[in-house]
Tab-separated table of C-alpha atoms in Angstrom:
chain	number	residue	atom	x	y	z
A	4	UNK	CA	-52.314	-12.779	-31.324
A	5	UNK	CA	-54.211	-12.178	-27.863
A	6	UNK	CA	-57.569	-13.462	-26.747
A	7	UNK	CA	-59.385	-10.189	-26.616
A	8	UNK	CA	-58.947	-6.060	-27.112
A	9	UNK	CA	-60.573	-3.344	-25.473
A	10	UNK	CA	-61.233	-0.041	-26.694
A	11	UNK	CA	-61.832	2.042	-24.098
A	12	UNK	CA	-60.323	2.051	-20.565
A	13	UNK	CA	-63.993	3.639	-18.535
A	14	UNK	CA	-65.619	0.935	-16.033
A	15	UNK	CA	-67.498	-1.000	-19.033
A	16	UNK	CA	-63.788	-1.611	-20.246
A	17	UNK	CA	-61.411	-1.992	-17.902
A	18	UNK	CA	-64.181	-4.431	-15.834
A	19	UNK	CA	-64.640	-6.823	-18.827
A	20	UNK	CA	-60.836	-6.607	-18.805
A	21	UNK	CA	-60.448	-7.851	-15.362
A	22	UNK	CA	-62.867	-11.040	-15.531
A	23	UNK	CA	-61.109	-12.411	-18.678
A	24	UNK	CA	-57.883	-11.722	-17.401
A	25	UNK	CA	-59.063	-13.535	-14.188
A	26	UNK	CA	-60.269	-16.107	-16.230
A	27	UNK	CA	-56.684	-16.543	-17.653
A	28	UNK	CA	-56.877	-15.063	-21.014
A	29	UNK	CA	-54.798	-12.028	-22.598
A	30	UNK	CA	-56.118	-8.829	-22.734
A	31	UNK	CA	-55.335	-5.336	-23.938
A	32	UNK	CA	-57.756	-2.268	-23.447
A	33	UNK	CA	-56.828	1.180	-25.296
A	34	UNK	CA	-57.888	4.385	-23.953
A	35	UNK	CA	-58.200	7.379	-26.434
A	36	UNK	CA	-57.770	10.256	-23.523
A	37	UNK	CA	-54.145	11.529	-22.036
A	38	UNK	CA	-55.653	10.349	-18.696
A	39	UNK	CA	-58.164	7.641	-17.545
A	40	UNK	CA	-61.077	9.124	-16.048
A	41	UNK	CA	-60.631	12.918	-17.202
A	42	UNK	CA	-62.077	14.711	-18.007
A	43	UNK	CA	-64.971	13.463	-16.078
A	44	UNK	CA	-68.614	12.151	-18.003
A	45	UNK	CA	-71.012	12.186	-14.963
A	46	UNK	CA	-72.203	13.698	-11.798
A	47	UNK	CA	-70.273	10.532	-10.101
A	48	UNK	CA	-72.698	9.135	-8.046
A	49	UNK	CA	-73.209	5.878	-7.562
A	50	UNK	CA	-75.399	4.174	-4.884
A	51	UNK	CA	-73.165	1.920	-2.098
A	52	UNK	CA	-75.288	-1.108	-3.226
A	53	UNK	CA	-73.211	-1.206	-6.471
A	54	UNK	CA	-70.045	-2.258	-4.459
A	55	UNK	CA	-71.422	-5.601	-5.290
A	56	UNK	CA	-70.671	-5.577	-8.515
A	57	UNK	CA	-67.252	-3.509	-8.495
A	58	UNK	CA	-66.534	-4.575	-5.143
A	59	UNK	CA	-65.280	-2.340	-2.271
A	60	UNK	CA	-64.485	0.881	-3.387
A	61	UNK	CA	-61.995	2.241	-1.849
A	62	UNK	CA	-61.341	5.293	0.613
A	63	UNK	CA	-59.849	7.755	-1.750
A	64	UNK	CA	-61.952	7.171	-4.555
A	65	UNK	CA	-64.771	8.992	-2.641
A	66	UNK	CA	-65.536	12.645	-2.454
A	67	UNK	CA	-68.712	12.019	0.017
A	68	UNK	CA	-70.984	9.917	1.597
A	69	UNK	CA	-74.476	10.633	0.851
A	70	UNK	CA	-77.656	8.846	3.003
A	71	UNK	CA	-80.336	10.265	0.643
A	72	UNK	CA	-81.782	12.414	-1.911
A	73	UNK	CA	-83.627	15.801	-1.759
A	74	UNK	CA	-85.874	16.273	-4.317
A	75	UNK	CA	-87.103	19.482	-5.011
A	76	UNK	CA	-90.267	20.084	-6.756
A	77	UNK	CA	-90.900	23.553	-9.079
A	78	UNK	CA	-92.987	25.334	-6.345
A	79	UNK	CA	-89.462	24.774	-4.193
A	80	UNK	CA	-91.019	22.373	-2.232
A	81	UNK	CA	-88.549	19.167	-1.445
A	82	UNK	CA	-88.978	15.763	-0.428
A	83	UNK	CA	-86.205	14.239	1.600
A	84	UNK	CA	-85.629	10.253	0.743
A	85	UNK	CA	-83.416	8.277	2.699
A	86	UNK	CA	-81.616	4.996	1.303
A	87	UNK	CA	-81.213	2.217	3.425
A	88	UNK	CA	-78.086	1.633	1.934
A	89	UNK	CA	-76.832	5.145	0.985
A	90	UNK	CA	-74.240	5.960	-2.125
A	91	UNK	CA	-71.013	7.817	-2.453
A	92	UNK	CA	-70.259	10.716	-5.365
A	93	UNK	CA	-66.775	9.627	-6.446
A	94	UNK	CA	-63.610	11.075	-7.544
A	95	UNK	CA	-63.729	9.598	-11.242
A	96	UNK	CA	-60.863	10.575	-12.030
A	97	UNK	CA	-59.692	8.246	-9.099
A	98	UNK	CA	-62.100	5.937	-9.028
A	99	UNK	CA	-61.717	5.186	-13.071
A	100	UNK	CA	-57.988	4.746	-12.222
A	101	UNK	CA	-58.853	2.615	-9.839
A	102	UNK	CA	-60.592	0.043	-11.776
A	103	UNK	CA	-57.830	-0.195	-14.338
A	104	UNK	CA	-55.498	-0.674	-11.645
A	105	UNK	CA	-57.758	-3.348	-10.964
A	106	UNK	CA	-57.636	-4.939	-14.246
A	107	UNK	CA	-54.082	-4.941	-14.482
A	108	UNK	CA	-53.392	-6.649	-11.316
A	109	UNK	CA	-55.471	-9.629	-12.362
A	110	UNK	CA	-52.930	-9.246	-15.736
A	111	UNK	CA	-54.598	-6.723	-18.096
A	112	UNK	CA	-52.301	-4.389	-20.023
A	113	UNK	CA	-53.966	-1.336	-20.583
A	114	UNK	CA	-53.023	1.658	-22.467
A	115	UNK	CA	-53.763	5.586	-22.587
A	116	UNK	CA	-53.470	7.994	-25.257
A	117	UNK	CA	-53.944	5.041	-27.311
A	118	UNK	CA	-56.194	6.072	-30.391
A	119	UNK	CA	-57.998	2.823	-31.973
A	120	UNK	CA	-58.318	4.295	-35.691
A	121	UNK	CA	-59.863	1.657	-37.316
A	122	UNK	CA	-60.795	-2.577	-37.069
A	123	UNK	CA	-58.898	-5.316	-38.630
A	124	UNK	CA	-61.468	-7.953	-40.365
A	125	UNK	CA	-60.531	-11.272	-42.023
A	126	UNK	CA	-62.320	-13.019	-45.198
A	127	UNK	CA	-64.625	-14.526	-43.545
A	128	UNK	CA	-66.102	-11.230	-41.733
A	129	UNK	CA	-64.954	-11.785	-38.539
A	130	UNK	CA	-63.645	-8.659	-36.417
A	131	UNK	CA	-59.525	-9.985	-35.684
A	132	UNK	CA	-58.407	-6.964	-33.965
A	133	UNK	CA	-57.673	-2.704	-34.337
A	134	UNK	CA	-55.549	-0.375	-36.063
A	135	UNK	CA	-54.225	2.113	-33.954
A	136	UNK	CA	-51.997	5.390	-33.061
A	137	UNK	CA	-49.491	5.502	-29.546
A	138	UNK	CA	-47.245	8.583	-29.695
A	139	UNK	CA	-47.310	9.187	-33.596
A	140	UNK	CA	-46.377	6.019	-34.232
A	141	UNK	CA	-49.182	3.512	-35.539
A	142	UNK	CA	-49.733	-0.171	-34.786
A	143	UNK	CA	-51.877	-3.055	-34.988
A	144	UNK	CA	-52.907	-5.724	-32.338
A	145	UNK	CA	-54.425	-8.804	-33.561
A	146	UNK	CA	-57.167	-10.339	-31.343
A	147	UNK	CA	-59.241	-12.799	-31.457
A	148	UNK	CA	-62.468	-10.506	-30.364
A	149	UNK	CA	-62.825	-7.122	-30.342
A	150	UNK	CA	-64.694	-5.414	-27.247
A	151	UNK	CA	-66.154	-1.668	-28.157
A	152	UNK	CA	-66.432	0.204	-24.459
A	153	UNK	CA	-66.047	3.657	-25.844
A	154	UNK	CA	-68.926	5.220	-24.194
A	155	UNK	CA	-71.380	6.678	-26.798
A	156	UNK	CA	-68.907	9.100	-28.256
A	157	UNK	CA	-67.221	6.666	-30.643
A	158	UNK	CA	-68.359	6.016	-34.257
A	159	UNK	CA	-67.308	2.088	-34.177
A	160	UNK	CA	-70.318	1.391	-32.896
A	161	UNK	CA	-72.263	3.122	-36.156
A	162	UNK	CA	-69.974	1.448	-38.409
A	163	UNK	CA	-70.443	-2.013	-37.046
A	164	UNK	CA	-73.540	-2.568	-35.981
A	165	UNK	CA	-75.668	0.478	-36.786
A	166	UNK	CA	-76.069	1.749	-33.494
A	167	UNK	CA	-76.322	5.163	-32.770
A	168	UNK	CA	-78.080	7.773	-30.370
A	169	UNK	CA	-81.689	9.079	-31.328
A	170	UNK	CA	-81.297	12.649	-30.453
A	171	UNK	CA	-85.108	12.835	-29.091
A	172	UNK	CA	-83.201	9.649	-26.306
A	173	UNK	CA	-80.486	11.960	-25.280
A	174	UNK	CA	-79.986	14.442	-22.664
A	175	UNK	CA	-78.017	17.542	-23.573
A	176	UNK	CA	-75.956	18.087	-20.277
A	177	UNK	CA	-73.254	20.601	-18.745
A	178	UNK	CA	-72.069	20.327	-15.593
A	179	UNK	CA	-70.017	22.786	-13.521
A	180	UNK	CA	-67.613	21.264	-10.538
A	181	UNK	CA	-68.226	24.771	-7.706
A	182	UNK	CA	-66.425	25.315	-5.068
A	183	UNK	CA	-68.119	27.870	-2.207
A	184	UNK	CA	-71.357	26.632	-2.997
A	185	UNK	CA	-73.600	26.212	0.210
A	186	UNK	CA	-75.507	23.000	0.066
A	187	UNK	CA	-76.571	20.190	2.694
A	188	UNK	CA	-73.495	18.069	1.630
A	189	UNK	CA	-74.450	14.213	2.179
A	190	UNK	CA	-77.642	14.510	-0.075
A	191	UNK	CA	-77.761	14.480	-3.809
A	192	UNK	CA	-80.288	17.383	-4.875
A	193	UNK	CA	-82.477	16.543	-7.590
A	194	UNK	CA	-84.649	19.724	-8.854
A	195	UNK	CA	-87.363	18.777	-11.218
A	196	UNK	CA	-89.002	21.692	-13.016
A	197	UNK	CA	-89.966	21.850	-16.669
A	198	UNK	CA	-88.895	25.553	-17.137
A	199	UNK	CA	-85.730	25.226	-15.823
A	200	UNK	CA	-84.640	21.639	-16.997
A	201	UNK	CA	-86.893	20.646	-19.831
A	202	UNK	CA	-87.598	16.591	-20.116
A	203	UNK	CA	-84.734	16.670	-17.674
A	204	UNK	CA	-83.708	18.168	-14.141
A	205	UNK	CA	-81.052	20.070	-12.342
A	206	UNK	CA	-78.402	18.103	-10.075
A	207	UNK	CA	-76.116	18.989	-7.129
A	208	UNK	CA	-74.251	16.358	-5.991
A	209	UNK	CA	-71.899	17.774	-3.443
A	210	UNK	CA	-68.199	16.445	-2.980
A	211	UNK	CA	-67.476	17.634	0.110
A	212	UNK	CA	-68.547	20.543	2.581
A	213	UNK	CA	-68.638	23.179	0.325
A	214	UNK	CA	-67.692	21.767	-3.430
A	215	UNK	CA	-70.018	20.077	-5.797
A	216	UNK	CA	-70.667	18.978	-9.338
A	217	UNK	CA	-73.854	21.305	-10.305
A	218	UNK	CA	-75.436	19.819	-13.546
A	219	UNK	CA	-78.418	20.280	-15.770
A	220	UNK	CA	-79.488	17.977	-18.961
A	221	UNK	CA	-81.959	18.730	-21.052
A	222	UNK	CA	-83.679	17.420	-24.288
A	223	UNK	CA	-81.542	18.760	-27.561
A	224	UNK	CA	-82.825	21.866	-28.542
A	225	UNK	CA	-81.759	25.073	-30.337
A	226	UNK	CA	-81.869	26.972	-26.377
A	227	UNK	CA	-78.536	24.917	-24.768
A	228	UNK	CA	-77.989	23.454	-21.294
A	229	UNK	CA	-75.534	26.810	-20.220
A	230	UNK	CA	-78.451	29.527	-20.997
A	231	UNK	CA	-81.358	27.433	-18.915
A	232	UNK	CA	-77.957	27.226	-16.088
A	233	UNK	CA	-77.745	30.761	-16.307
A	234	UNK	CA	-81.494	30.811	-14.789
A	235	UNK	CA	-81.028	28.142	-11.945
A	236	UNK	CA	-78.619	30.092	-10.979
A	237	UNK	CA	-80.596	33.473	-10.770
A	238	UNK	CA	-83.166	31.545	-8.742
A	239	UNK	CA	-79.942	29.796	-6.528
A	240	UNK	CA	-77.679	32.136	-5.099
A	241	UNK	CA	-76.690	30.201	-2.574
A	242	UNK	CA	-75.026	28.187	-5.333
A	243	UNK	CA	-74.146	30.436	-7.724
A	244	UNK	CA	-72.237	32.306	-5.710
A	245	UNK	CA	-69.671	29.642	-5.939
A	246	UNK	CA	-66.527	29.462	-8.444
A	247	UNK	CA	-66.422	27.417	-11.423
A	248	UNK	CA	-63.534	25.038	-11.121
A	249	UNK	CA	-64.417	22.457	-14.099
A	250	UNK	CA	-66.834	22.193	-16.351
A	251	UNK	CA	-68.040	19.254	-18.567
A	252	UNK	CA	-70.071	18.295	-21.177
A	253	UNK	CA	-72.104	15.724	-23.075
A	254	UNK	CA	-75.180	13.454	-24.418
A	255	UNK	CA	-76.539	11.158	-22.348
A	256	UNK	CA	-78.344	8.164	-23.364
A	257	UNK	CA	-81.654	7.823	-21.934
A	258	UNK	CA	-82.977	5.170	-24.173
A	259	UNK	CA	-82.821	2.850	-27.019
A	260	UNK	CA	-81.854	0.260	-25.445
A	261	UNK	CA	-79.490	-2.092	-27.799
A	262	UNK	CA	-81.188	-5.541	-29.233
A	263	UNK	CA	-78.426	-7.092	-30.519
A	264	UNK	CA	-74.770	-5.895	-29.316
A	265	UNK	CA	-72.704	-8.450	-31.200
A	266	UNK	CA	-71.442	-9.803	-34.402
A	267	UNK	CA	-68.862	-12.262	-35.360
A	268	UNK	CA	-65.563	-11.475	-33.093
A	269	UNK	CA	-67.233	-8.045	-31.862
A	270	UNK	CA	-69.145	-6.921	-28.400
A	271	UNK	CA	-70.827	-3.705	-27.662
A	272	UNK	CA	-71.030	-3.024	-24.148
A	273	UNK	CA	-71.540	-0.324	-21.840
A	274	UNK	CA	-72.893	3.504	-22.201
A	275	UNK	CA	-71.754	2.271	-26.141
A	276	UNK	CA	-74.871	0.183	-26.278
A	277	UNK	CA	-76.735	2.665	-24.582
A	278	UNK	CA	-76.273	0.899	-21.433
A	279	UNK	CA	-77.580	4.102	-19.006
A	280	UNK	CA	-80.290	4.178	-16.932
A	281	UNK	CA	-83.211	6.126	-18.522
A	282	UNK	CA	-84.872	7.917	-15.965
A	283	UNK	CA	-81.739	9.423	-13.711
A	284	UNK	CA	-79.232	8.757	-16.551
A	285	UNK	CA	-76.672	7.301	-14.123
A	286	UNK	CA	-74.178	4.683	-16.407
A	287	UNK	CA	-71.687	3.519	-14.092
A	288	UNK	CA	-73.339	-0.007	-12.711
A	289	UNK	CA	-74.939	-0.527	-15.557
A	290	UNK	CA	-71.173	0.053	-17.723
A	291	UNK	CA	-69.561	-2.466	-14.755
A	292	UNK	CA	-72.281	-4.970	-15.081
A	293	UNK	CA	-72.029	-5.544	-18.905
A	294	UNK	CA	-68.799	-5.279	-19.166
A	295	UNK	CA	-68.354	-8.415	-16.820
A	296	UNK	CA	-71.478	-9.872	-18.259
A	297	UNK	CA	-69.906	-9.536	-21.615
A	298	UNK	CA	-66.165	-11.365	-19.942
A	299	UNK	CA	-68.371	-13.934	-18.989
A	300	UNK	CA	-69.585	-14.921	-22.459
A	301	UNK	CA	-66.670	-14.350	-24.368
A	302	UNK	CA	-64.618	-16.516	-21.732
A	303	UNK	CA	-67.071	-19.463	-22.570
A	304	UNK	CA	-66.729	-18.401	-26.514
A	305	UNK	CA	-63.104	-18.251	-26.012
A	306	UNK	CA	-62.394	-21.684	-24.449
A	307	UNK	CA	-65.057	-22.923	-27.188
A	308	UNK	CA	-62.718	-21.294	-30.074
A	309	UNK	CA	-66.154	-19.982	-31.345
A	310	UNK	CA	-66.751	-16.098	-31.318
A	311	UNK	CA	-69.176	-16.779	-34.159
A	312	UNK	CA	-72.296	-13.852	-33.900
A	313	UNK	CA	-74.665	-16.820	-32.610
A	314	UNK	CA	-72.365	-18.119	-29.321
A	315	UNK	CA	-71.499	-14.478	-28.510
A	316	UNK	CA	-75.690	-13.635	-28.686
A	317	UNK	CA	-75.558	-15.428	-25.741
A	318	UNK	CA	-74.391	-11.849	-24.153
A	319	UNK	CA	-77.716	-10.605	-25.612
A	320	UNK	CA	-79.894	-13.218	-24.007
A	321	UNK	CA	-78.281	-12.622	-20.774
A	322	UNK	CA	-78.084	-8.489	-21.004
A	323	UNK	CA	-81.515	-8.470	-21.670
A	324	UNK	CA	-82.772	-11.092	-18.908
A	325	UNK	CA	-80.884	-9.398	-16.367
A	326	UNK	CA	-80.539	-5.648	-16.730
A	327	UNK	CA	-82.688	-5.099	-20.467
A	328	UNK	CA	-86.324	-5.942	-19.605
A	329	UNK	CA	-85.900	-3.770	-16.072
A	330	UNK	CA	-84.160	-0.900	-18.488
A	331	UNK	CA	-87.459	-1.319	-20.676
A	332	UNK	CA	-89.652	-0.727	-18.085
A	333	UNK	CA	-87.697	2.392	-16.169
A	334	UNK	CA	-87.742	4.173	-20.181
A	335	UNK	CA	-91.559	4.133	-19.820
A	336	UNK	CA	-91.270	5.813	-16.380
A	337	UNK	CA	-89.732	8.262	-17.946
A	338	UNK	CA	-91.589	8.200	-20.779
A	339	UNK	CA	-94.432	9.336	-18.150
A	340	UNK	CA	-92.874	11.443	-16.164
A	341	UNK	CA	-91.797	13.641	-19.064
A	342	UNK	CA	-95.839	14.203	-19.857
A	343	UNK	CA	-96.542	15.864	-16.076
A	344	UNK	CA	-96.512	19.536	-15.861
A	345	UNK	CA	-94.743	21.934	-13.262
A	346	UNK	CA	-98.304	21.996	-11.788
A	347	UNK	CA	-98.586	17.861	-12.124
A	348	UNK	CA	-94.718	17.721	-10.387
A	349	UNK	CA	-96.028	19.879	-7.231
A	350	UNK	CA	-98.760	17.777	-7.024
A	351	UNK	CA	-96.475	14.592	-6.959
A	352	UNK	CA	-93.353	15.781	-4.660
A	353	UNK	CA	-96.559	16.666	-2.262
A	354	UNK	CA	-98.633	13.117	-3.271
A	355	UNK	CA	-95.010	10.983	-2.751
A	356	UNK	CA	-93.767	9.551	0.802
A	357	UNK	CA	-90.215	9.308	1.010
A	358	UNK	CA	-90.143	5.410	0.911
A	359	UNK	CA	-92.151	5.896	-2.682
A	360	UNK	CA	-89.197	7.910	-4.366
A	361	UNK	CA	-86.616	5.050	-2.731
A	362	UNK	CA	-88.788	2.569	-5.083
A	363	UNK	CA	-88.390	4.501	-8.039
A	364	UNK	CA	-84.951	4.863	-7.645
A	365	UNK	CA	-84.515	1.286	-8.178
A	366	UNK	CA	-86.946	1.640	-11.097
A	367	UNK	CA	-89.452	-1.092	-11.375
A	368	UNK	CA	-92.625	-0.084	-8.990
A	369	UNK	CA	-94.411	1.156	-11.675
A	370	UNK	CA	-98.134	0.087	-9.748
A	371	UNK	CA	-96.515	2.057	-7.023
A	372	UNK	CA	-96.246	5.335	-8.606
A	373	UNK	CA	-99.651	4.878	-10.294
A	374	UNK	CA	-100.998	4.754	-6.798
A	375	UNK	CA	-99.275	7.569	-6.251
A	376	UNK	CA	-100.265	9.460	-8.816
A	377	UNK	CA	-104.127	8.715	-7.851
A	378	UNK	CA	-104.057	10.351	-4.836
A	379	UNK	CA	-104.148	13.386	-6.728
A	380	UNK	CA	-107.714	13.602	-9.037
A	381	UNK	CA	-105.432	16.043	-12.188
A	382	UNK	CA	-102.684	13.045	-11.914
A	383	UNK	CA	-105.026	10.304	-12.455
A	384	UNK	CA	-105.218	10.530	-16.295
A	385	UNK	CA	-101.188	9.301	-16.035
A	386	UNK	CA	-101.981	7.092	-13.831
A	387	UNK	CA	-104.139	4.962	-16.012
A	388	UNK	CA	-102.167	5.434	-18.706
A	389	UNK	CA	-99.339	3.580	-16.533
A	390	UNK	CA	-101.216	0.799	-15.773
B	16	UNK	CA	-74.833	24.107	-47.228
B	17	UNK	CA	-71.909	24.726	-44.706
B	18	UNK	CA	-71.066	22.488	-41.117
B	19	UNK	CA	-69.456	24.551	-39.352
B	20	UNK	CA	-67.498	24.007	-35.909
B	21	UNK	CA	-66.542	26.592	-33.350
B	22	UNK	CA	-63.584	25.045	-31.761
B	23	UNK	CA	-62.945	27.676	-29.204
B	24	UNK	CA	-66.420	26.714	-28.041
B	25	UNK	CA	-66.284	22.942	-28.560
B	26	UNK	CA	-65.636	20.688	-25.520
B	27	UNK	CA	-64.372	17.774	-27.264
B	28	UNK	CA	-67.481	15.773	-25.404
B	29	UNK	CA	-67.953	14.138	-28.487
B	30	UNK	CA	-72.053	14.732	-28.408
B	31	UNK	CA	-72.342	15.289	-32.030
B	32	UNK	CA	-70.511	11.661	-32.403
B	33	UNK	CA	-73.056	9.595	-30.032
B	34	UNK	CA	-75.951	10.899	-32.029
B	35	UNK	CA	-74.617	10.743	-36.097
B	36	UNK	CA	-76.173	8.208	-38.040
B	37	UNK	CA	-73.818	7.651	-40.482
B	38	UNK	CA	-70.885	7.266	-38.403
B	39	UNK	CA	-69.208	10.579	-40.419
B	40	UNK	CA	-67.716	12.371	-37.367
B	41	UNK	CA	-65.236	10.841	-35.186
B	42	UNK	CA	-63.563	12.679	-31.967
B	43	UNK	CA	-59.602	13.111	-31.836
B	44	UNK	CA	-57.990	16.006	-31.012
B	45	UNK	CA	-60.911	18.281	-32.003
B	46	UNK	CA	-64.390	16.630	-33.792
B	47	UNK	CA	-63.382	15.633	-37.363
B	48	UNK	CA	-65.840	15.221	-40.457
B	49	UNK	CA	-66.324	12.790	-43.359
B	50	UNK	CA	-67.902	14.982	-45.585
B	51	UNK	CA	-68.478	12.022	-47.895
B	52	UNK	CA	-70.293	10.497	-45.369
B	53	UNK	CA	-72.026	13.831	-43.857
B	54	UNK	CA	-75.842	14.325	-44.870
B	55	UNK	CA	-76.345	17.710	-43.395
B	56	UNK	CA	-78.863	16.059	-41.107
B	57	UNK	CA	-78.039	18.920	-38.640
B	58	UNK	CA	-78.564	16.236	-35.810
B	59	UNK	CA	-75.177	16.977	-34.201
B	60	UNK	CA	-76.021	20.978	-34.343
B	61	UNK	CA	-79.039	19.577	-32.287
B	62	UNK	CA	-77.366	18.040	-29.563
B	63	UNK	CA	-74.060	20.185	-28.894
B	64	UNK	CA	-74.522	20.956	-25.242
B	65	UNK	CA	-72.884	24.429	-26.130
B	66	UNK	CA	-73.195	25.749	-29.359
B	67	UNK	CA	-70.419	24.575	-31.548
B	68	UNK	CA	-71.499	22.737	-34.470
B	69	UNK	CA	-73.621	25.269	-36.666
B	70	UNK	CA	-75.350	23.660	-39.794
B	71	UNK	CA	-76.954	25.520	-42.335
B	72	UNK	CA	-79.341	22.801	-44.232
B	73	UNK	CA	-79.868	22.966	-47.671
């Protein structure tokens, strides 16, 4: 038997991975796809600040540098923010790699094309490991607690702990990797318009001079993310006069946030517990912070030979003091931003200073963007109802 | 009452999983269905990014 097992080899995974195995205890993550990190889930940004959690990231896991975002209101009127810090878009497919090289350095094994087909449970209730498929050929690993980082896309999750998506708290998404598009390349584009992206918005996050991943999620509906593409890109020739070299697809959490993400021998963490950030629906840090928050509880459970539901809520207690509360309080952001009209988002782009959108970004200054919001007498009914 | 999945246009994103409530579809090679679990909801048909899943209620 091993100390723990991983399903799913995506930052949430192969992170948690590399603390326990740091920490000295055995550890086995399965991956379901051919190849970690493909196809890709995101837009692969992720802001240069986050390097203190997965540490230095390095050179060929990085498409481009970006110093800022341009956000584009529905008049076509944009707002350029610069970070202090700035952010990279990634290669995932390199960068994912990367992480799981990571994990088995510090003595991980981890697995692809690895199917996890079902849990093993003993009499007592207690999650002891998973049934799976490698090649045809079907096998089980015994564990002592079972770690679920399978993104949203898995139904363990469901059949554990009742946890699921609310499809009014997910974004419908496609994305399109272009190459010959014609964009300023070391700013993420963010265009916010309620005909073209509804609840949502329209990304191009470029990867280079003339390549980027051009994305657009939406609130499910019967009208789908490719037809309201198909008019972005009548309005954007510069872009869609590019070639489609990829495309990708999926539902992205932007809320309902996870109360309680264990049970006896079993830990939900990452975008599998919802773990995304509401408002720009970015998943990466949040997937590499509870995945090592997670190691860091079970490794205390684990030396304690108790991985009882009430030492592993500890995880909960922590999740939620740390990343949960500040989660919380970005979903009613959006929550508010989703009420403003196209004529409401002119009026902010044109109300905002850059510094302002540099605030939201992190997610929190709620006070700020009421302020905001003030300066402009049709915004002010928002406003209150922010504060 | 039919669910019905277009796998020429499915991109095994596994969309229609993240949102089930019952836990009755479950990605592999291409999106599989427990019709004893399935309730027709017609959630996943909701949230396909691009038209696959087609689910004529009841």
């Amino acid at each position: 038997m091993i100390d723990a097992v991983i399903v799913g080899a995506g930052p949430a995974g192969t992170c948690c991975a590399k603390k326990l195995a740091e920490a000295g205890f055995s550890v086995k993550v399965y991956e379901k796809r051919a190849e970690i990190g493909a196809p890709k889930r995101c837009g692969e940004g992720l802001s240069e600040a986050s390097q203190n959690f997965v540490g230095k990231i390095p050179e060929r896991c990085i498409a481009q540098r970006m110093k800022g975002a341009r956000l584009y209101a529905p008049n076509g009127r944009y707002l350029d923010a610069i970070l202090t810090e700035g952010g990279f878009i990634l290669e995932r497919k390199v960068f994912d790699k990367w992480l799981a090289e990571e994990a088995i350095k510090a003595g991980a094994s981890v697995q692809a094309n690895t199917f996890v087909s079902g849990l093993l449970k003993d009499s007592k209730g207690y999650y002891t490991g998973v049934k799976g498929e490698f090649m045809g050929n079907e096998f089980e690993e015994k564990a002592r607690v079972v770690i679920c980082a399978t993104g949203a896309e898995s139904p363990i999750r469901t059949q554990v702990l009742g946890v699921y998506s609310k499809v009014n708290l997910v974004d419908s998404c496609i994305q399109y990797e272009m190459t010959n598009v014609d964009m300023v390349p070391d700013m993420i584009h963010i265009y916010l318009s309620n005909i073209l992206a509804p609840r949502g918005y329209v990304w191009v996050f470029p990867k280079g001079e003339h390549r980027a991943n051009v994305g657009l999620g939406i609130v499910p509906q019967e009208k789908k993310p490719g037809a309201y593409m198909e008019e972005f890109f009548k309005e954007h020739p510069e872009i869609s006069k590019g070639s489609i070299i990829e495309v990708n697809a999926g539902c992205v959490p932007v809320g309902g946030l996870v109360k309680d993400m264990v049970t006896n021998g079993f830990v939900l963490c990452g975008e599998a517990a919802n773990h995304v950030n509401p408002i720009h629906g970015g998943g990466i840090k949040e997937a590499v912070i509870s995945g090592q928050m997670a190691a860091d509880v079970i490794g205390e459970c684990l030396k304690k030979n108790d991985v009882s539901k009430t030492a592993l809520s500890k995880y909960n207690d922590d999740w939620w003091e740390l990343r949960g509360n500040h989660l919380k309080r970005v979903e009613k952001l959006r929550e508010t931003l989703e009420k403003l009209s196209d004529q409401d988002l002119n009026d902010l782009v044109d109300a905002l200073k850059p510094e302002d959108i540099i605030e939201f970004a992190r997610g929190a200054k709620l006070s700020i963007l009421a302020k905001v919001l003030m300066r402009k007498p049709r915004l002010v009914g928002i406003a209150m109802h922010l504060l | 009452m039919t669910w019905i999945i277009n796998i020429n246009k499915c991109m095994r994103c596994g969309g229609c999983v993240s949102v089930c409530p019952t836990a009755a579809l479950e990605l592999r090679d291409n999106v599989i269905r427990d019709e004893k679990l399935c309730k027709l909801c017609g959630l996943c048909d909701q949230a396909c990014p691009v038209d696959a899943i087609k689910v004529n209620k009841p």
